[in-house]
mmCIF file of C-alpha atoms in Angstrom:
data_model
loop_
_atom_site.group_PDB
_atom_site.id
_atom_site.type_symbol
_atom_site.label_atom_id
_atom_site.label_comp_id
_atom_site.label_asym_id
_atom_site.label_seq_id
_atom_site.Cartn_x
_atom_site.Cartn_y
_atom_site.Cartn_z
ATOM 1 C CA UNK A 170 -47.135 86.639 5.921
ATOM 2 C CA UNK A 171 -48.922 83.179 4.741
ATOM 3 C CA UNK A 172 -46.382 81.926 1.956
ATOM 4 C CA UNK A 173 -48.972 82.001 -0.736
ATOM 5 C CA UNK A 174 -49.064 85.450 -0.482
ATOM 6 C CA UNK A 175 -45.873 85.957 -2.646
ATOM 7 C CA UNK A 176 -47.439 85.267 -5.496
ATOM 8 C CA UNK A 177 -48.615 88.964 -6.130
ATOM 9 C CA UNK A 178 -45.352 90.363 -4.896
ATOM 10 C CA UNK A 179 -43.588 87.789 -7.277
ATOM 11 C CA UNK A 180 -45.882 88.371 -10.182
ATOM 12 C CA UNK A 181 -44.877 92.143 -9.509
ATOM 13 C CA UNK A 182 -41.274 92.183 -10.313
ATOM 14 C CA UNK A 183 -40.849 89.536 -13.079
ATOM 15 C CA UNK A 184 -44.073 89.340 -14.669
ATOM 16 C CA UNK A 185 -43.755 92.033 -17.056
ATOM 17 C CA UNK A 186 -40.247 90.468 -17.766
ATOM 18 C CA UNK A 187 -42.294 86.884 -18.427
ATOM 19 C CA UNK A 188 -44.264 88.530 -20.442
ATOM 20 C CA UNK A 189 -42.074 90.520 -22.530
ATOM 21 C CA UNK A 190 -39.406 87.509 -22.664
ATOM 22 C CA UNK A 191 -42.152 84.617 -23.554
ATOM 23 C CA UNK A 192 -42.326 85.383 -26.939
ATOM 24 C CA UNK A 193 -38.936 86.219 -27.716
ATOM 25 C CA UNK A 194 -38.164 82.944 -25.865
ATOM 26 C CA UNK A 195 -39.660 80.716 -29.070
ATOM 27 C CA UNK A 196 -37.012 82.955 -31.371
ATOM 28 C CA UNK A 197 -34.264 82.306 -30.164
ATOM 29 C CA UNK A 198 -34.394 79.240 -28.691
ATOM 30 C CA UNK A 199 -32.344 76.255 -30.335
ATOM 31 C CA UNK A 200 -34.520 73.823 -32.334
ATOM 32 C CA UNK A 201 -36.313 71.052 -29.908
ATOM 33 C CA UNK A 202 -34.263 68.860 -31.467
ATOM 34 C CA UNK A 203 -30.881 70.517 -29.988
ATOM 35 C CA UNK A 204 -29.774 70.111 -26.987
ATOM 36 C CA UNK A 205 -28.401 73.027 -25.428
ATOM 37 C CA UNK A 206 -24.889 73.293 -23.900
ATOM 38 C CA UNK A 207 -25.191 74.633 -20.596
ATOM 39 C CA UNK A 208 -21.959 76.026 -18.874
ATOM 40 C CA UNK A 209 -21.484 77.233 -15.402
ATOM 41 C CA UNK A 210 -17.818 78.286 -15.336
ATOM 42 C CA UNK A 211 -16.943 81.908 -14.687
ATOM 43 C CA UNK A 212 -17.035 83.362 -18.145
ATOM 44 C CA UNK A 213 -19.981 84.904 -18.071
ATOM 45 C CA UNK A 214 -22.656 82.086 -18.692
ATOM 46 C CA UNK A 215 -25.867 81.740 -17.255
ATOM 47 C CA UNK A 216 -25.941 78.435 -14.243
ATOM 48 C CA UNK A 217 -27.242 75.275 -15.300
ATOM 49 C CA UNK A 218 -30.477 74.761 -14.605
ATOM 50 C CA UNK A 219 -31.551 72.924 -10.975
ATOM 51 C CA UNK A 220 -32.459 69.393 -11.161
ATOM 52 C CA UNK A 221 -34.066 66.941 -8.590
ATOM 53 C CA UNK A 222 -32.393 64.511 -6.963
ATOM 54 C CA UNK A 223 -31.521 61.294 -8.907
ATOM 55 C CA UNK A 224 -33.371 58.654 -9.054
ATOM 56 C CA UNK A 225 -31.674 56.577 -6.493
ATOM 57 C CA UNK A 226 -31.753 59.326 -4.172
ATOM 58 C CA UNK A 227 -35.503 59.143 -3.847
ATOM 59 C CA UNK A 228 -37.707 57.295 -1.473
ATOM 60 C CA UNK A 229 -38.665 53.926 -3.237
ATOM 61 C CA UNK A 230 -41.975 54.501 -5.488
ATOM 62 C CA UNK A 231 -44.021 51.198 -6.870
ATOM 63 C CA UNK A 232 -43.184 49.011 -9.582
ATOM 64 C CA UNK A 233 -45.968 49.405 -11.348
ATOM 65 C CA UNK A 234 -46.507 48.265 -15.111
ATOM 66 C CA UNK A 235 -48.372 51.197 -17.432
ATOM 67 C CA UNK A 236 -51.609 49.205 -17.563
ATOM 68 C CA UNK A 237 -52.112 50.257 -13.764
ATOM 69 C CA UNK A 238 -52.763 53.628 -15.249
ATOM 70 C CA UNK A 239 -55.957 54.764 -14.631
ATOM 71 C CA UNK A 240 -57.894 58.227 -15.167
ATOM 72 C CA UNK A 241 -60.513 58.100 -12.662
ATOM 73 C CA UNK A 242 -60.605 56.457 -9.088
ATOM 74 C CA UNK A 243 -58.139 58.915 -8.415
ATOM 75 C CA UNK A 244 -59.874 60.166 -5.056
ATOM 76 C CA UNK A 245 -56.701 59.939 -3.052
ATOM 77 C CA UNK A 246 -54.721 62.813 -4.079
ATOM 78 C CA UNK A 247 -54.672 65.556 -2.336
ATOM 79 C CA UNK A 248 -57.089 64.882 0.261
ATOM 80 C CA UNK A 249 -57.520 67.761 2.505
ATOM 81 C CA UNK A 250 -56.170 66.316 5.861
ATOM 82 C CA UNK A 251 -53.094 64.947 3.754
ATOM 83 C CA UNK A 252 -52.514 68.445 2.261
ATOM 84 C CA UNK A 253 -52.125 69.881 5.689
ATOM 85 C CA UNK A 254 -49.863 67.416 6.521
ATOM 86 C CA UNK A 255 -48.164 67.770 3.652
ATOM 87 C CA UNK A 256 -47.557 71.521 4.041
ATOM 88 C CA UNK A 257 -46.698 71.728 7.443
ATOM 89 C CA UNK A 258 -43.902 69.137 7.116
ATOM 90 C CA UNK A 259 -42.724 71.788 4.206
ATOM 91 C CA UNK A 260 -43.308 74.909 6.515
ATOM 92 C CA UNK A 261 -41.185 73.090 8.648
ATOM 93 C CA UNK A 262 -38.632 72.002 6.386
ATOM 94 C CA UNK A 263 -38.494 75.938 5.023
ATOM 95 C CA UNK A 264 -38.485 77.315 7.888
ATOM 96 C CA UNK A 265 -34.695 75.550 8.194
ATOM 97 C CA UNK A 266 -33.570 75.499 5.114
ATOM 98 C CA UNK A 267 -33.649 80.120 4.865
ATOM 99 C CA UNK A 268 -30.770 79.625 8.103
ATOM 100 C CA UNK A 269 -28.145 80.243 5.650
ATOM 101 C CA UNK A 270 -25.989 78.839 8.486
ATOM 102 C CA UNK A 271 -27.350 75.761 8.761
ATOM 103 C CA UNK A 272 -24.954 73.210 7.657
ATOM 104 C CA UNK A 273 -27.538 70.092 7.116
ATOM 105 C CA UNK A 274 -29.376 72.109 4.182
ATOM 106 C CA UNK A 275 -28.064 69.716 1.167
ATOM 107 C CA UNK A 276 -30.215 67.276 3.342
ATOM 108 C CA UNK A 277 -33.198 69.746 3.636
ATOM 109 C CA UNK A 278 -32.935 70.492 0.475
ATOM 110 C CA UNK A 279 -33.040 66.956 -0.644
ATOM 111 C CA UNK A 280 -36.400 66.033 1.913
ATOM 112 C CA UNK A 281 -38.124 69.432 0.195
ATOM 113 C CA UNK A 282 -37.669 67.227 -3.106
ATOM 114 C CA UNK A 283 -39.170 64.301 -2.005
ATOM 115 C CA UNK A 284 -42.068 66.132 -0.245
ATOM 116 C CA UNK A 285 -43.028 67.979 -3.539
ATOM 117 C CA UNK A 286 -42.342 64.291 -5.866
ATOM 118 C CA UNK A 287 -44.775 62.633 -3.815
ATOM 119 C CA UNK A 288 -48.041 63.170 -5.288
ATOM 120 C CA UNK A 289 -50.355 60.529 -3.467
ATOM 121 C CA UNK A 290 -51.481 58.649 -6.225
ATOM 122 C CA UNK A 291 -49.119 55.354 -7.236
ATOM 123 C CA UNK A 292 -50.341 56.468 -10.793
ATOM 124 C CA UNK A 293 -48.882 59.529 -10.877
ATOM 125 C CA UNK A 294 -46.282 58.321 -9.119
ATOM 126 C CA UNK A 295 -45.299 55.866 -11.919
ATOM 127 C CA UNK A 296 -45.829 58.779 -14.819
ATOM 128 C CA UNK A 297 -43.285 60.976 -13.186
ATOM 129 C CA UNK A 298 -40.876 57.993 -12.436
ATOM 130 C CA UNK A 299 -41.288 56.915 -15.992
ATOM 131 C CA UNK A 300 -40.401 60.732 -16.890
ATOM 132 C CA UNK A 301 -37.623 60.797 -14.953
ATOM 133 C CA UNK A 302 -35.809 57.775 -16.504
ATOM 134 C CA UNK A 303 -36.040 59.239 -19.994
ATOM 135 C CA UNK A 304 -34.894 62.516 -18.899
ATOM 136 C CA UNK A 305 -31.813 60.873 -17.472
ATOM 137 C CA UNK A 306 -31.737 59.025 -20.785
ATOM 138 C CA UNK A 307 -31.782 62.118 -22.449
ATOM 139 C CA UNK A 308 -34.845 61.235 -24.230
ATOM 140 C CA UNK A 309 -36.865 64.392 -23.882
ATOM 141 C CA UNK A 310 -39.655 63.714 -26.423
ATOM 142 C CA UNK A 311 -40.460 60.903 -24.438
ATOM 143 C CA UNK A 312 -40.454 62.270 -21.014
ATOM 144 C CA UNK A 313 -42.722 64.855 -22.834
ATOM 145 C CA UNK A 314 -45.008 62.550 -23.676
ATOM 146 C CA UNK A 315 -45.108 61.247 -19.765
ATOM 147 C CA UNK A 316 -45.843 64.275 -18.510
ATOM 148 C CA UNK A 317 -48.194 65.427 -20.843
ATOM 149 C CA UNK A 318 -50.573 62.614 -19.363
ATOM 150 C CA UNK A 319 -49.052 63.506 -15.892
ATOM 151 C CA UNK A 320 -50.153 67.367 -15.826
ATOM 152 C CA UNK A 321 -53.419 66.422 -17.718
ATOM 153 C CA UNK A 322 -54.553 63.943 -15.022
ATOM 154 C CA UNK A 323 -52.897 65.268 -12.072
ATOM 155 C CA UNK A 324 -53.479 69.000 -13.031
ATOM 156 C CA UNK A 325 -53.282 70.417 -9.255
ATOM 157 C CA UNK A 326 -49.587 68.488 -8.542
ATOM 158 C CA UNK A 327 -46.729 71.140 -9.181
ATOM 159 C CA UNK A 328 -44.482 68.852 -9.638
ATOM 160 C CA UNK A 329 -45.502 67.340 -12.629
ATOM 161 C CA UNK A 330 -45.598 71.012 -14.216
ATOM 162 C CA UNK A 331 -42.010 72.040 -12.830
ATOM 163 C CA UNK A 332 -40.776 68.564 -14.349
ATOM 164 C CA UNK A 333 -42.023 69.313 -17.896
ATOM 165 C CA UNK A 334 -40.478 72.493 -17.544
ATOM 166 C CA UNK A 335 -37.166 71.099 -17.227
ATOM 167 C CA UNK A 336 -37.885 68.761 -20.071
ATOM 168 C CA UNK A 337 -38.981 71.644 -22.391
ATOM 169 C CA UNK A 338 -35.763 73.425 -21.336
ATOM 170 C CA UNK A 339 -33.549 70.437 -21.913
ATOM 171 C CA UNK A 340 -35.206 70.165 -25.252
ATOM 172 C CA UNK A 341 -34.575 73.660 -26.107
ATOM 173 C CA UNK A 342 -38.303 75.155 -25.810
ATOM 174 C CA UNK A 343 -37.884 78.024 -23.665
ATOM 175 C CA UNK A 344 -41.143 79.105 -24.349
ATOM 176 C CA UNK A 345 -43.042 75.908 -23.087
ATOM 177 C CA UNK A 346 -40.735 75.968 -20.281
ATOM 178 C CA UNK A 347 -41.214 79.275 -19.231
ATOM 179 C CA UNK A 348 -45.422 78.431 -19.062
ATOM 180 C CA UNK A 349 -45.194 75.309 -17.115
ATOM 181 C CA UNK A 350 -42.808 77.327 -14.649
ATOM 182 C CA UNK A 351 -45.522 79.628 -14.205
ATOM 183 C CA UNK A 352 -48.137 76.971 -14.327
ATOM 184 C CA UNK A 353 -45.630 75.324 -11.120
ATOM 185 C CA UNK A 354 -45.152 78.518 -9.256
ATOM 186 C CA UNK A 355 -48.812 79.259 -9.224
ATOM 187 C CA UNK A 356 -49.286 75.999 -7.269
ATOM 188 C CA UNK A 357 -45.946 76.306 -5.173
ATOM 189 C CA UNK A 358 -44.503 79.537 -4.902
ATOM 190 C CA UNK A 359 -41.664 78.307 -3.107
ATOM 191 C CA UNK A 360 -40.538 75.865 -5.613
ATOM 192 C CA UNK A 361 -37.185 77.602 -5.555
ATOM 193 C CA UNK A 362 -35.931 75.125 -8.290
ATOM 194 C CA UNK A 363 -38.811 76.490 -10.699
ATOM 195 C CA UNK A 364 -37.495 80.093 -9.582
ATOM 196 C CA UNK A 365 -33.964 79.523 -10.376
ATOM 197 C CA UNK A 366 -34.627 77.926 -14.037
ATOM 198 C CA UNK A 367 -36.965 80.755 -14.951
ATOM 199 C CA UNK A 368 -33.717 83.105 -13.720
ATOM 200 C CA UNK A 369 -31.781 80.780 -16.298
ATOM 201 C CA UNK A 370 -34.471 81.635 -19.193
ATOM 202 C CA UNK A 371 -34.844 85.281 -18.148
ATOM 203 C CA UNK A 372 -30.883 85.165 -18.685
ATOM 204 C CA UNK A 373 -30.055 83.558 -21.516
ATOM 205 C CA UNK A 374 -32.726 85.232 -23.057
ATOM 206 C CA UNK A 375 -31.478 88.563 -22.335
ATOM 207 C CA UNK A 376 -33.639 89.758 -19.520
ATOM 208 C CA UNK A 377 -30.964 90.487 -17.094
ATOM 209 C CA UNK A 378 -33.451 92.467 -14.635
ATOM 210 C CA UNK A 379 -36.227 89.516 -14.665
ATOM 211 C CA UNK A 380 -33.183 87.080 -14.252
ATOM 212 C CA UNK A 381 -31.722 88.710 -10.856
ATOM 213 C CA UNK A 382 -35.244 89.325 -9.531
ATOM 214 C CA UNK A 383 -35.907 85.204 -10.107
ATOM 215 C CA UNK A 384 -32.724 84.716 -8.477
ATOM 216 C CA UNK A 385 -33.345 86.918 -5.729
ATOM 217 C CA UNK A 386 -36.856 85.416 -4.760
ATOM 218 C CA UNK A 387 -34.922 81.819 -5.054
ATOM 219 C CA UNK A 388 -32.502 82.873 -2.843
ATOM 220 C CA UNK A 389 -34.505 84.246 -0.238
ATOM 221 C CA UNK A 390 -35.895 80.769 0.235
ATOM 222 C CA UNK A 391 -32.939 78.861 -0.049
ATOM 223 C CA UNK A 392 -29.755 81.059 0.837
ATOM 224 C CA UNK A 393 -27.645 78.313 -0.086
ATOM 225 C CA UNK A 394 -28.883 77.672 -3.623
ATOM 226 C CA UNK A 395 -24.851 78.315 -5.288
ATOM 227 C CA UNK A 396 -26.579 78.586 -9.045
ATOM 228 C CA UNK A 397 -28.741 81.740 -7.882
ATOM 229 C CA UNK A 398 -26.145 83.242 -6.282
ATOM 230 C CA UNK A 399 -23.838 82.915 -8.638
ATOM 231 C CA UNK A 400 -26.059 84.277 -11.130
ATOM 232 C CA UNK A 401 -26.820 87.263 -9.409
ATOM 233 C CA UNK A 402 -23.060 87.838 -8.741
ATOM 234 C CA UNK A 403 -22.885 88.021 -12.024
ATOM 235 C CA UNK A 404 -26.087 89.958 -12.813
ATOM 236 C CA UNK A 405 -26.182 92.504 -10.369
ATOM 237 C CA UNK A 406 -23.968 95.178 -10.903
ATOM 238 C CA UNK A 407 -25.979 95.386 -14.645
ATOM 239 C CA UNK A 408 -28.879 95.384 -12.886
ATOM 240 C CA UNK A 409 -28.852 97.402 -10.519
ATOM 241 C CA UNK A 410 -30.625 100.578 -10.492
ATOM 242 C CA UNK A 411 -32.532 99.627 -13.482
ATOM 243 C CA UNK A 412 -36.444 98.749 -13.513
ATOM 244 C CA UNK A 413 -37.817 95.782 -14.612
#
């Protein structure tokens, strides 16, 4: 089954709970200004939610200064030919990371997150790097702002979505979050970070059912993904015999 396909199946067991949760999400999320304590011990808390490698994890990107920034001219990303390549080296790199057994997938795992920061352009590049240091600052209005520029020029890179998603989370905006999630899985279904933080919302927002079918699909990419797991260890036995 091409992997693209699993959008519809996807769409079929949590949208409904998306849809029912999205507004709800605004209500009761803390004020953008809070930033939300996120526990992962055993006492009944939703995971914290995934987050890319650090900084100095990743492949070196350009020193660029912000007057480099440019809005057209921007013919080299996602050229066809380097799209292909692009998603065969993540076939590739999916195809060994769902071996639950394979004990190099914390290094998988960490090449799938450099394949989907790249996003050929050196501008782009610089807006998410830029994004990235305030989010590590724990400046989220900031990183916002980043992004904002990054999804609006670079509409068609999921990455840039799935990173303002974790900045709308940090900052407390389920809601926001839970569009540019969709926004990212809509462009890479097997973003299995994206998957696991809309479990988190789904969760903490009281969707239990949406939550362990998020979980679920993340898992079935990436067996070894401990938040999901633990989440639906948790979940399950609620769940369970329940519809969405």
């Amino acid at each position: 089954m091409p992997y693209r396909s699993v959008m519809p199946i996807l769409a079929a067991t949590v949208a409904a709970a998306m849809a029912a949760t999205l507004a709800a999400a605004v209500l009761v999320a803390p004020p953008a200004q809070a930033q939300p304590t996120l526990p992962e011990g055993p006492g009944g808390e939703p995971p914290t939610l995934p987050m890319p490698p650090a900084l100095d994890e990743a492949p070196p990107m350009p020193d660029l200064d912000e007057s480099d920034l440019v809005e057209e001219g921007l013919g080299d990303f996602g050229l066809p030919d380097e799209t292909m390549a692009r998603e065969a080296q993540l076939d590739e790199l999916f195809r060994q990371l769902s071996e639950e057994e394979n004990p190099a997938w914390p290094v998988i795992q960490a090449q799938i997150w450099r394949v989907w920061r790249r996003s050929g352009s050196p501008s782009m590049d610089l807006l998410l790097r830029r994004a990235m240091e305030k989010m590590e600052a724990e400046d989220y209005a900031a990183a916002i702002r980043f992004l904002d520029d990054l999804v609006r020029l670079a509409p068609e890179f999921a990455e840039g979505w799935n990173q303002r998603a974790t900045a709308y989370f940090l900052a407390g905006d389920y809601g926001r979050s839970m569009r540019d999630i969709e926004a990212t899985l809509a462009l890479e279904p097997r973003h299995f970070g994206a998957l696991a933080g809309l479990g988190i919302i789904l969760d903490r927002t009281g969707n239990k059912a949406g939550a362990v079918a998020a979980y679920r699909r993340a898992l079935e990419l990436h067996p070894n993904l401990e938040g999901a797991q633990r989440g639906v260890d948790r979940l399950s036995e609620d769940v369970d015999g329940t519809e969405l």
